[in-house]
Coordinates of C-alpha atoms (C1' of nucleotides) in Angstrom, one line a residue:
Chain A
M3 CA -45.4 -2.8 -3.5
P4 CA -42.2 -2.5 -1.7
Q5 CA -40.3 0.7 -2.5
N6 CA -36.6 -0.5 -2.8
L7 CA -34.9 -3.2 -4.6
Q8 CA -34.0 -5.0 -1.3
D9 CA -37.6 -5.2 -0.1
T10 CA -38.7 -6.4 -3.6
I11 CA -35.9 -9.2 -3.8
N12 CA -36.6 -10.3 0.0
A13 CA -40.2 -10.5 -0.8
L14 CA -39.8 -12.5 -4.0
A15 CA -37.2 -14.7 -2.1
K16 CA -39.9 -15.4 0.5
R17 CA -42.8 -16.0 -1.9
R18 CA -40.8 -18.4 -4.2
G19 CA -38.6 -20.2 -1.6
Y20 CA -35.1 -18.7 -2.3
Y21 CA -34.7 -17.6 1.6
W22 CA -36.5 -16.2 4.6
P23 CA -35.9 -15.3 8.1
S24 CA -35.3 -18.2 10.4
Y25 CA -37.4 -19.3 13.4
E26 CA -40.4 -17.2 12.1
I27 CA -43.0 -19.3 14.1
Y28 CA -41.1 -18.3 17.1
G29 CA -41.0 -14.7 16.3
G30 CA -37.8 -14.8 14.5
Q31 CA -34.2 -14.3 15.6
S32 CA -32.0 -11.9 14.0
G33 CA -29.0 -13.0 12.1
Y34 CA -30.2 -16.1 10.8
I35 CA -31.6 -17.0 7.5
T36 CA -33.1 -20.2 6.2
Y37 CA -32.5 -21.1 2.4
G38 CA -35.3 -22.8 0.7
D39 CA -35.3 -25.3 -2.1
L40 CA -34.5 -22.6 -4.9
G41 CA -32.0 -21.1 -2.5
T42 CA -30.3 -24.3 -1.7
K43 CA -29.9 -25.1 -5.4
L44 CA -28.5 -21.5 -6.1
K45 CA -26.0 -21.8 -3.6
R46 CA -25.0 -25.2 -4.7
N47 CA -24.5 -23.7 -8.3
I48 CA -22.5 -20.8 -7.0
T49 CA -20.2 -23.1 -5.0
A50 CA -19.8 -25.2 -8.1
Q51 CA -18.6 -22.2 -9.9
W52 CA -16.2 -21.3 -7.1
R53 CA -14.8 -24.6 -7.2
R54 CA -14.3 -24.2 -11.2
H55 CA -12.4 -21.0 -10.4
F56 CA -10.5 -21.7 -7.5
T57 CA -9.9 -25.4 -6.8
A58 CA -9.8 -27.1 -10.2
R59 CA -6.1 -27.6 -10.1
Q60 CA -4.1 -30.6 -9.1
N61 CA -2.4 -28.7 -6.3
V62 CA -5.4 -27.2 -4.7
L63 CA -6.7 -29.7 -2.2
E64 CA -10.2 -29.2 -0.5
I65 CA -10.6 -30.2 3.0
D66 CA -13.6 -30.3 5.2
A67 CA -12.8 -29.7 9.0
P68 CA -14.9 -29.3 12.2
I69 CA -16.5 -26.3 13.1
I70 CA -16.0 -26.2 16.8
N71 CA -12.3 -26.0 17.9
P72 CA -10.7 -26.2 21.2
E73 CA -9.8 -23.0 22.8
I74 CA -6.1 -23.5 22.2
V75 CA -6.4 -23.1 18.4
F76 CA -7.8 -19.7 18.8
Q77 CA -5.2 -18.7 21.5
A78 CA -2.5 -19.5 19.3
S79 CA -4.1 -17.8 16.2
G80 CA -4.5 -14.6 18.1
H81 CA -8.3 -14.7 17.8
I82 CA -9.0 -14.8 21.5
A83 CA -7.1 -11.7 22.1
N84 CA -8.4 -10.0 19.0
F85 CA -12.0 -10.9 19.3
K86 CA -12.7 -9.0 22.5
E87 CA -13.8 -5.4 22.3
H88 CA -14.3 -3.1 25.2
S89 CA -17.1 -0.8 24.3
T90 CA -18.5 2.1 26.4
Q91 CA -21.5 4.1 25.8
C92 CA -22.2 7.8 26.5
T93 CA -25.1 8.2 29.0
Q94 CA -26.0 11.4 27.5
C95 CA -25.9 10.9 23.6
H96 CA -25.9 7.2 23.7
R97 CA -23.1 6.8 21.2
S98 CA -20.9 3.8 21.5
H99 CA -17.2 4.0 21.4
R100 CA -14.2 1.6 21.8
A101 CA -12.9 2.2 25.4
D102 CA -9.2 1.4 24.6
H103 CA -9.3 3.6 21.6
L104 CA -10.6 6.4 23.9
I105 CA -8.0 5.8 26.3
E106 CA -5.0 5.8 23.9
D107 CA -6.3 9.2 22.5
K108 CA -6.3 10.9 25.9
T109 CA -3.2 9.2 27.5
P110 CA 0.3 8.2 26.2
L111 CA -0.5 4.7 26.6
E112 CA -0.5 2.2 24.0
N113 CA -2.0 -1.2 23.2
V114 CA -4.6 -0.6 25.9
E115 CA -6.6 -3.3 24.7
A116 CA -4.1 -5.9 26.0
M117 CA -4.3 -4.7 29.5
G118 CA -7.7 -6.3 30.2
G119 CA -11.0 -5.1 31.1
D120 CA -10.4 -4.2 34.6
A121 CA -7.6 -1.8 33.7
I122 CA -9.7 -0.4 30.9
T123 CA -12.5 0.5 33.3
R124 CA -10.0 1.8 35.9
L125 CA -8.3 3.9 33.3
L126 CA -11.4 5.3 31.9
R127 CA -12.3 6.4 35.5
E128 CA -9.0 7.8 36.5
H129 CA -8.5 10.1 33.5
K130 CA -12.3 11.0 33.7
I131 CA -12.7 10.4 29.9
K132 CA -15.7 12.0 28.6
C133 CA -17.7 11.4 25.4
P134 CA -15.6 12.7 22.5
R135 CA -18.8 13.9 20.7
C136 CA -20.9 15.5 23.3
G137 CA -18.7 15.6 26.4
G138 CA -21.2 13.5 28.5
P139 CA -20.4 11.0 31.0
L140 CA -19.6 7.6 29.9
A141 CA -20.7 4.3 31.3
D142 CA -18.2 1.5 32.4
P143 CA -17.3 -0.5 29.3
T144 CA -18.7 -3.9 28.5
L145 CA -16.8 -6.7 27.3
I146 CA -17.9 -8.0 23.8
L147 CA -16.7 -11.3 22.4
T148 CA -18.0 -12.1 19.1
M149 CA -17.1 -15.6 19.0
F150 CA -19.6 -18.3 20.0
Q151 CA -18.3 -20.2 23.1
T152 CA -19.2 -23.6 24.2
E153 CA -18.0 -26.6 25.9
I154 CA -16.8 -29.8 24.4
G155 CA -17.8 -33.0 26.1
A156 CA -21.2 -33.4 27.4
T157 CA -19.8 -33.1 31.0
G158 CA -18.0 -29.8 30.0
G159 CA -14.5 -29.1 31.1
L160 CA -13.0 -28.0 27.8
T161 CA -13.7 -24.6 26.3
G162 CA -14.4 -24.6 22.6
Y163 CA -15.3 -21.9 20.2
A164 CA -17.0 -22.0 16.7
R165 CA -14.4 -21.0 14.1
P166 CA -15.3 -17.4 12.8
E167 CA -13.4 -18.2 9.9
A168 CA -12.4 -21.4 8.0
A169 CA -8.8 -20.4 7.7
Q170 CA -7.4 -21.8 10.9
S171 CA -8.5 -25.3 9.8
M172 CA -6.3 -25.0 6.8
F173 CA -3.3 -23.9 9.0
I174 CA -3.6 -26.4 11.5
N175 CA -3.7 -29.0 8.9
F176 CA -0.8 -27.4 6.9
K177 CA 1.7 -30.5 7.4
R178 CA -1.0 -33.1 6.3
G179 CA -1.7 -31.1 3.3
H180 CA 1.7 -30.4 2.4
Q181 CA 2.3 -34.3 2.6
H182 CA -0.7 -34.9 0.3
A183 CA 0.5 -32.3 -2.0
R184 CA 3.7 -34.6 -2.3
E185 CA 5.7 -32.0 -0.4
R186 CA 5.5 -29.4 -3.2
L187 CA 5.2 -25.6 -3.2
P188 CA 3.1 -24.0 -4.0
F189 CA 0.0 -25.7 -3.1
A190 CA -3.3 -24.7 -1.5
L191 CA -5.8 -25.9 0.8
A192 CA -9.6 -24.9 0.2
Q193 CA -12.5 -25.3 2.3
I194 CA -16.2 -24.5 1.9
G195 CA -18.0 -24.7 5.2
K196 CA -19.9 -23.0 8.1
V197 CA -18.5 -20.4 10.3
M198 CA -20.2 -18.5 13.1
R199 CA -19.8 -15.0 14.3
N200 CA -21.9 -13.8 17.1
E201 CA -22.5 -10.2 15.7
I202 CA -23.6 -7.5 17.9
S203 CA -26.3 -6.3 15.5
P204 CA -26.5 -8.2 12.4
R205 CA -28.8 -6.5 9.7
R206 CA -29.6 -6.4 6.1
G207 CA -30.6 -10.0 6.0
L208 CA -28.3 -12.2 4.1
A209 CA -25.4 -9.6 4.1
R210 CA -24.7 -10.2 7.6
T211 CA -25.6 -13.4 9.3
R212 CA -24.6 -15.2 12.6
E213 CA -23.9 -18.3 10.8
F214 CA -22.7 -18.4 7.3
T215 CA -20.9 -20.5 4.7
I216 CA -17.4 -19.2 3.7
M217 CA -15.5 -20.3 0.7
E218 CA -11.7 -19.9 1.4
L219 CA -8.5 -20.9 0.2
E220 CA -4.9 -20.8 1.5
L221 CA -2.2 -20.6 -0.9
F222 CA 1.2 -21.6 0.5
F223 CA 4.4 -20.4 -1.1
D224 CA 8.1 -19.9 -0.5
P225 CA 8.8 -15.9 0.1
Q226 CA 12.1 -16.4 -1.9
N227 CA 10.1 -17.6 -5.0
P228 CA 7.1 -15.6 -4.9
R229 CA 6.3 -16.1 -8.6
C230 CA 2.8 -17.2 -9.5
P231 CA 3.1 -19.5 -12.4
W232 CA -0.6 -18.9 -13.2
L233 CA -0.5 -15.1 -13.3
H234 CA -0.4 -14.9 -16.9
E235 CA -3.9 -16.5 -17.1
V236 CA -5.5 -13.4 -15.7
E237 CA -2.9 -10.7 -16.4
D238 CA -4.9 -8.9 -18.9
E239 CA -8.0 -8.8 -16.7
T240 CA -8.7 -5.3 -15.8
V241 CA -9.7 -4.3 -12.4
N242 CA -10.6 -1.2 -10.5
L243 CA -8.3 -0.6 -7.7
L244 CA -8.5 1.8 -4.7
T245 CA -5.2 1.6 -3.2
E246 CA -4.3 2.5 0.5
S247 CA -2.5 5.6 -0.7
M248 CA -5.2 6.7 -2.9
Q249 CA -7.5 6.5 0.1
A250 CA -5.1 8.4 2.3
D251 CA -5.2 11.1 -0.4
G252 CA -8.9 11.2 -0.2
E253 CA -9.3 9.8 -3.7
K254 CA -12.7 8.0 -4.2
T255 CA -12.4 7.0 -7.9
P256 CA -10.7 3.8 -8.2
I257 CA -8.1 3.4 -11.1
E258 CA -8.5 0.9 -13.8
T259 CA -5.5 -1.2 -14.2
T260 CA -4.6 -4.7 -15.5
I261 CA -3.4 -7.4 -13.2
R262 CA 0.0 -7.3 -14.7
D263 CA 0.3 -3.6 -14.3
A264 CA -0.9 -3.7 -10.8
V265 CA 1.9 -6.1 -10.0
D266 CA 4.6 -4.1 -11.9
D267 CA 3.7 -0.9 -10.1
G268 CA 3.6 -2.6 -6.8
L269 CA 0.0 -1.8 -6.2
I270 CA -0.6 -5.4 -5.1
L271 CA 2.1 -6.8 -2.9
T272 CA 2.3 -10.3 -4.3
E273 CA 1.9 -12.2 -7.5
W274 CA -0.3 -14.7 -5.8
N275 CA -2.6 -12.0 -4.5
A276 CA -2.9 -10.3 -7.8
Y277 CA -3.4 -13.8 -9.3
Y278 CA -6.6 -14.5 -7.1
I279 CA -7.8 -10.9 -7.4
G280 CA -7.8 -11.6 -11.1
V281 CA -9.7 -14.9 -10.6
S282 CA -12.1 -13.2 -8.2
K283 CA -13.0 -10.5 -10.6
R284 CA -13.7 -13.4 -13.4
F285 CA -15.8 -15.5 -11.0
V286 CA -17.9 -12.4 -9.8
T287 CA -18.4 -11.2 -13.3
G288 CA -19.3 -14.9 -14.3
Y289 CA -22.2 -14.8 -11.9
G290 CA -23.6 -11.8 -13.4
V291 CA -22.1 -8.6 -11.8
P292 CA -20.8 -6.2 -14.6
P293 CA -17.1 -5.2 -14.1
E294 CA -18.0 -1.6 -13.6
K295 CA -19.8 -2.3 -10.4
Q296 CA -17.0 -4.1 -9.2
R297 CA -13.8 -2.6 -7.2
F298 CA -10.9 -3.7 -5.1
R299 CA -10.4 -1.6 -2.2
A300 CA -7.2 -1.8 0.1
H301 CA -7.9 -1.9 3.8
L302 CA -6.3 0.8 5.6
P303 CA -3.7 -0.1 8.3
D304 CA -6.1 0.4 11.2
E305 CA -8.8 -1.7 9.6
R306 CA -6.6 -4.5 8.7
A307 CA -6.7 -7.8 10.7
H308 CA -4.1 -8.6 13.1
Y309 CA -2.5 -11.2 10.6
S310 CA -2.4 -9.2 7.5
A311 CA 0.2 -7.3 5.6
Q312 CA -2.2 -6.2 2.7
T313 CA -5.7 -6.7 2.2
Y314 CA -8.0 -5.9 -0.6
D315 CA -11.6 -6.0 -0.2
H316 CA -13.6 -7.1 -3.4
E317 CA -16.7 -4.9 -3.3
V318 CA -19.8 -4.9 -5.4
Q319 CA -22.0 -2.1 -5.9
M320 CA -25.7 -3.0 -4.5
S321 CA -28.6 -0.9 -4.2
F322 CA -27.7 0.0 -0.8
G323 CA -24.0 0.7 -1.1
W324 CA -20.9 -1.2 -1.7
L325 CA -20.9 -4.9 -0.3
E326 CA -17.7 -6.7 0.4
V327 CA -18.1 -10.0 -1.3
S328 CA -14.5 -11.3 -0.7
G329 CA -11.4 -10.4 1.2
H330 CA -7.9 -11.1 -0.3
A331 CA -5.3 -11.1 2.4
Y332 CA -1.5 -11.5 2.2
R333 CA -1.1 -13.2 5.7
T334 CA 2.5 -13.8 5.4
D335 CA 3.9 -16.4 7.6
Y336 CA 1.9 -15.2 10.7
D337 CA -0.5 -18.1 10.9
L338 CA 1.8 -20.9 10.3
K339 CA 4.3 -19.3 12.9
S340 CA 1.5 -18.7 15.5
H341 CA 0.5 -22.4 15.4
Q342 CA 4.3 -23.5 15.3
K343 CA 4.6 -21.8 18.6
G344 CA 1.4 -22.7 19.8
A345 CA 1.5 -26.4 19.1
E346 CA 5.2 -26.6 19.2
V347 CA 5.3 -28.4 15.9
D348 CA 7.7 -27.6 13.3
M349 CA 5.9 -25.8 10.4
T350 CA 9.0 -25.3 8.2
V351 CA 9.3 -27.0 4.8
L352 CA 12.7 -27.8 3.0
R353 CA 14.1 -25.9 0.0
E354 CA 16.3 -27.3 -2.6
D355 CA 19.2 -25.7 -1.2
G356 CA 18.7 -27.3 2.2
T357 CA 17.5 -24.5 4.0
R358 CA 14.2 -24.6 5.9
F359 CA 11.4 -21.9 5.8
V360 CA 7.8 -21.2 6.9
P361 CA 5.7 -20.7 4.0
H362 CA 4.0 -17.4 3.4
V363 CA 0.1 -17.2 2.5
V364 CA -2.2 -15.5 0.5
E365 CA -5.8 -15.9 1.2
P366 CA -8.9 -15.3 -0.9
S367 CA -12.1 -15.5 1.2
F368 CA -15.6 -15.5 0.0
G369 CA -18.9 -15.2 1.9
L370 CA -21.3 -17.6 -0.1
G371 CA -24.4 -15.6 1.1
R372 CA -23.0 -12.4 -0.3
Q373 CA -22.3 -13.8 -3.6
F374 CA -25.9 -15.1 -3.4
L375 CA -27.3 -11.6 -2.8
A376 CA -25.0 -10.0 -5.4
A377 CA -26.1 -12.7 -8.1
L378 CA -29.9 -12.2 -7.2
E379 CA -29.8 -8.7 -7.0
H380 CA -27.9 -8.1 -10.4
A381 CA -30.1 -10.7 -12.1
Y382 CA -33.2 -8.9 -11.1
E383 CA -35.1 -7.0 -13.7
R384 CA -38.7 -5.6 -13.8
R385 CA -40.5 -5.8 -17.1
G386 CA -43.9 -4.4 -16.9
K387 CA -45.6 -6.0 -14.1
R388 CA -43.2 -8.9 -14.2
N389 CA -40.1 -10.0 -12.2
I390 CA -37.6 -11.6 -14.0
L391 CA -34.3 -13.1 -12.6
R392 CA -31.9 -13.1 -15.5
L393 CA -29.6 -15.6 -13.5
P394 CA -26.5 -17.1 -15.8
R395 CA -27.9 -20.4 -17.0
D396 CA -25.1 -22.2 -15.1
L397 CA -26.4 -20.8 -11.8
A398 CA -30.3 -20.9 -12.2
P399 CA -32.0 -23.4 -9.8
I400 CA -34.4 -24.8 -12.3
Q401 CA -33.0 -25.3 -15.5
I402 CA -36.1 -26.1 -17.6
Q403 CA -39.8 -25.8 -16.9
V404 CA -42.2 -28.0 -19.0
N405 CA -45.8 -27.0 -19.9
P406 CA -48.7 -28.4 -21.9
L407 CA -50.1 -25.5 -24.0
V408 CA -53.8 -26.4 -22.5
T409 CA -54.7 -28.9 -20.0
R410 CA -56.8 -31.3 -22.5
D411 CA -56.4 -33.3 -25.6
S412 CA -53.5 -35.4 -23.9
L413 CA -51.1 -32.5 -24.1
P414 CA -50.3 -33.1 -20.6
E415 CA -49.7 -36.4 -20.9
K416 CA -47.2 -35.8 -23.7
A417 CA -45.7 -33.0 -21.5
R418 CA -45.3 -35.4 -18.5
E419 CA -43.6 -37.8 -20.7
I420 CA -41.0 -35.3 -21.9
H421 CA -40.6 -33.9 -18.4
A422 CA -39.8 -37.4 -17.2
T423 CA -37.2 -37.8 -19.7
L424 CA -35.3 -34.4 -19.0
Q425 CA -35.4 -35.4 -15.4
E426 CA -33.7 -38.7 -16.2
A427 CA -31.2 -37.0 -18.2
G428 CA -30.3 -35.1 -15.0
Y429 CA -31.6 -31.6 -15.7
T430 CA -33.3 -29.7 -12.7
T431 CA -36.8 -29.3 -14.1
Q432 CA -40.4 -28.1 -13.3
Y433 CA -43.7 -29.4 -14.6
D434 CA -46.3 -26.7 -14.6
Q435 CA -49.9 -27.1 -15.9
S436 CA -51.6 -24.7 -13.6
G437 CA -53.3 -21.6 -14.9
S438 CA -52.7 -19.9 -18.5
I439 CA -49.6 -20.5 -20.5
G440 CA -48.8 -16.9 -19.8
R441 CA -48.8 -17.2 -16.0
R442 CA -46.7 -20.1 -16.3
Y443 CA -44.0 -18.3 -18.2
A444 CA -44.3 -15.5 -15.8
R445 CA -43.5 -18.0 -12.9
A446 CA -40.4 -19.4 -14.7
D447 CA -39.3 -16.0 -15.3
E448 CA -39.7 -14.9 -11.6
I449 CA -37.6 -17.8 -10.1
G450 CA -35.0 -17.5 -13.2
T451 CA -35.7 -20.6 -15.2
P452 CA -33.9 -19.8 -18.4
L453 CA -35.8 -22.2 -20.7
S454 CA -39.4 -23.3 -20.9
I455 CA -40.5 -26.1 -23.2
T456 CA -44.1 -26.1 -24.3
I457 CA -46.0 -29.0 -25.8
D458 CA -48.8 -28.0 -28.2
Y459 CA -51.1 -29.1 -30.9
D460 CA -48.1 -29.5 -33.4
T461 CA -46.3 -31.8 -31.2
Q462 CA -48.3 -34.9 -31.9
D463 CA -48.2 -34.3 -35.8
T464 CA -44.7 -33.0 -36.1
Q465 CA -43.0 -34.5 -33.2
T466 CA -41.7 -31.1 -32.2
I467 CA -41.8 -28.8 -29.2
T468 CA -41.4 -25.1 -28.6
I469 CA -38.5 -23.5 -26.4
R470 CA -38.9 -20.2 -24.8
D471 CA -36.0 -18.1 -23.6
R472 CA -36.4 -16.2 -20.5
D473 CA -34.4 -13.2 -21.2
T474 CA -35.9 -12.4 -24.8
W475 CA -39.1 -14.3 -24.7
T476 CA -37.8 -15.7 -28.1
Q477 CA -39.4 -19.0 -29.1
V478 CA -38.0 -21.7 -31.3
R479 CA -39.5 -25.0 -32.6
T480 CA -37.3 -28.0 -32.2
P481 CA -37.6 -31.7 -32.8
I482 CA -38.0 -33.7 -29.7
K483 CA -35.2 -36.0 -30.8
E484 CA -32.8 -33.1 -31.0
L485 CA -33.6 -32.1 -27.5
P486 CA -30.6 -33.8 -25.5
E487 CA -28.1 -32.4 -27.9
K488 CA -29.5 -28.9 -28.1
L489 CA -29.9 -28.6 -24.2
Q490 CA -26.5 -29.9 -23.7
G491 CA -25.0 -27.4 -26.0
Y492 CA -27.1 -24.7 -24.4
F493 CA -26.3 -25.3 -20.7
S494 CA -22.6 -25.9 -21.6
G495 CA -22.6 -22.4 -23.0
R496 CA -22.0 -23.6 -26.7
L497 CA -25.5 -22.6 -28.0
E498 CA -27.9 -19.8 -27.6
I499 CA -31.5 -19.8 -27.9
L500 CA -31.6 -19.1 -31.8
D501 CA -29.2 -22.2 -32.2
L502 CA -31.8 -24.4 -30.5
G503 CA -34.3 -24.5 -33.3
E504 CA -36.1 -22.5 -35.7
K505 CA -37.6 -19.1 -34.6
I506 CA -41.3 -18.8 -34.3
E507 CA -42.7 -15.5 -35.2
R508 CA -46.1 -14.6 -33.4
D509 CA -48.4 -11.6 -33.9
Chain B
rG24 C1' -26.4 -2.9 23.3
rC25 C1' -28.5 2.6 22.8
rG26 C1' -31.6 6.2 20.1
rG27 C1' -35.2 7.0 15.9
rC28 C1' -39.1 4.8 12.8
rC29 C1' -41.9 0.4 12.1
rG30 C1' -44.7 -5.0 12.6
rU31 C1' -52.4 -6.5 9.6
rG32 C1' -53.6 -13.6 5.1
rG33 C1' -48.0 -16.5 1.2
rU34 C1' -46.7 -11.3 -0.6
rC35 C1' -47.9 -6.0 -0.6
rA36 C1' -51.0 -2.5 1.4
rA37 C1' -55.7 0.3 3.9
rG38 C1' -57.7 0.5 9.0
rC39 C1' -54.7 2.5 14.4
rC40 C1' -54.6 9.1 15.7
rU41 C1' -60.7 9.2 17.1
rG42 C1' -61.6 1.5 20.6
rG43 C1' -67.2 -1.3 18.0
rC44 C1' -68.5 -7.7 12.4
rA45 C1' -60.8 -7.3 10.2
rU46 C1' -60.8 -4.6 4.2
rG47 C1' -58.5 -4.7 -0.5
rA48 C1' -55.2 -6.0 -4.4
rU49 C1' -52.2 -10.1 -5.5
rU50 C1' -50.4 -15.0 -4.9
rU51 C1' -51.6 -20.1 -4.3
rU52 C1' -54.8 -24.6 -5.0
rG53 C1' -58.9 -26.8 -7.7
rG54 C1' -62.7 -26.4 -11.6
rC55 C1' -64.6 -24.1 -16.0
rC56 C1' -62.5 -21.9 -20.4
rU57 C1' -58.2 -21.4 -23.3
rU58 C1' -53.6 -22.9 -29.7
rC59 C1' -48.4 -18.8 -26.3
rC60 C1' -46.8 -14.3 -22.2
rA61 C1' -49.5 -12.9 -14.9
rA62 C1' -56.8 -12.8 -19.8
rG63 C1' -61.9 -14.3 -17.9
rC64 C1' -65.5 -16.8 -14.7
rC65 C1' -66.6 -20.0 -10.3
rA66 C1' -64.9 -21.9 -5.7
rA67 C1' -61.3 -22.7 -1.8
rC68 C1' -57.1 -22.1 1.5
rG69 C1' -55.0 -18.4 4.5
rU70 C1' -54.2 -12.9 8.7
rC71 C1' -53.9 -8.3 13.2
rC72 C1' -45.6 -10.4 16.1
rC73 C1' -45.8 -12.3 21.3
rG74 C1' -47.4 -11.6 26.6
rG75 C1' -49.7 -8.7 30.2
rG76 C1' -53.0 -4.3 31.3
rU77 C1' -57.2 -0.7 30.6
rU78 C1' -62.3 -1.4 28.8
rC79 C1' -68.9 -3.9 28.3
rA80 C1' -65.5 -4.3 24.1
rA81 C1' -58.4 -3.7 21.8
rA82 C1' -55.6 -4.7 15.3
rU83 C1' -56.5 0.1 17.5
rC84 C1' -54.8 2.8 24.1
rC85 C1' -50.8 1.6 27.9
rC86 C1' -46.6 -1.5 29.6
rG87 C1' -43.0 -5.5 28.5
rG88 C1' -40.7 -8.6 25.2
rC89 C1' -39.3 -10.2 20.2
rG90 C1' -38.4 -9.1 15.3
rG91 C1' -37.2 -5.5 10.8
rC92 C1' -35.0 -1.0 8.9
rC93 C1' -31.9 3.4 9.7
rG94 C1' -28.0 6.1 12.7
rC95 C1' -23.7 4.8 16.7
rA96 C1' -20.6 1.1 17.6
rC97 C1' -19.0 -3.9 15.7
rC98 C1' -18.3 -6.7 11.0
rA99 C1' -11.1 -10.0 12.6

RNA sequence: GCGGCCGUGGUCAAGCCUGGCAUGAUUUUGGCCUUCCAAGCCAACGUCCCGGGUUCAAAUCCCGGCGGCCGCACCA
């Protein structure tokens, strides 16, 4: 067996069809993952949950914009300038360093990055800068551009880039969105879509891929009226915060605070960011990560993005360390102003007092693959020889498995009949008659199917079936005619396994 | 991109050092059996990451590539 949890889950994912490395038959290509049937269904359920938490409001509008953007969009946004790195490597100890930072350390120069590649190479040579670690000679820096570049139009001509985040689509469509939101603030634009980042060295499977789905929301508000009218909904939610100043003091243990207190104490700069941090905690808890394994860590000034005034990463404790599952950035009016300048289009909106202003933005941003990974890892349980995925019932790819107890005496026929009924009712189901009943329950457990329905010899006589619960292995007996109502109750979260029928005791 | 370790059926592993019929467990599928938790029996499907070299002979040795993990850097 594999030694660590990640290997175990990767093996399970491959075996059962959650996900696997892409381009396998051609030897593989790092940074790409393909989702299988179960994975696709799980993703769909996670996005459904995300929508429920983040977009189910009248003034949150969802859009679906193109992935390839003309260069001008990213010139205006600042990405072209900020997405280049000049990296240099020590020829002796092979460590990599950022060339511009080395120059800034050794000279009075500032913002060296903006001077361009030739200047950086020249400065590195002129000042005879050595490896800060071992003092060895450094190679000439190489330019790293982590956006995918392409040409728009089959005959070329116009440079285009794949978007590395969905946010710019929301900013460049701000005016349309504002119009559709009937020109009222606050409102938000949200988007679930693919983005691409040409990572230098992607690793750890799903946690970092070159192409992934992002779930992002931009909330626009008036900085003179920064109140979040929905804050009360999450104000009592407790979160673990690791603030900027705590990290500056070397503090590693977060403080537990309510959203309300975090706002009142000034730990979170805007009510809107605080609101979404609260919702984020609920969302992540909802898909199975216990609160004590979550924290919100503030970005230090030097790791913050070029647009951000304050960013909190929502991190989840995984077997391999902390994993960032979402980012909560206060982007101020940086982006709208950038596009106002770039496109020469007025991005201001009207206040009641007749003045105009550019709205401020708060952005919660989620990588779908990372929610997926966090949900899987926290659902995983080893019980004896068995793997169990204790996925929440509203996340499980297959909701119900239907089995005949044995494959004779017309039990399979009856089981298929019930299976068909459930499918017609809209449930995601699986029919299984292969192997012993225990083996089939084990299969259901391993892919995280919460309920198994078994047709046995009592079914014909009493018109009842048994329902087995994945987590407790408890079984209850239920009349077939009550199934629709009971299952509806269970999957809406109203009923638990013992509410579904009469408990069966077995020796 | 650099360095270290690694790559064997669907999955996990032994074999590699010391070249000689690819091995085991498990999974999957079908059958038998079977009145509830991976039972048993029978059968089947399916493998040495890719390319080149050395050799009578390469999973094994050598070279290159690709991929994975870890460290450096990157992760907006």
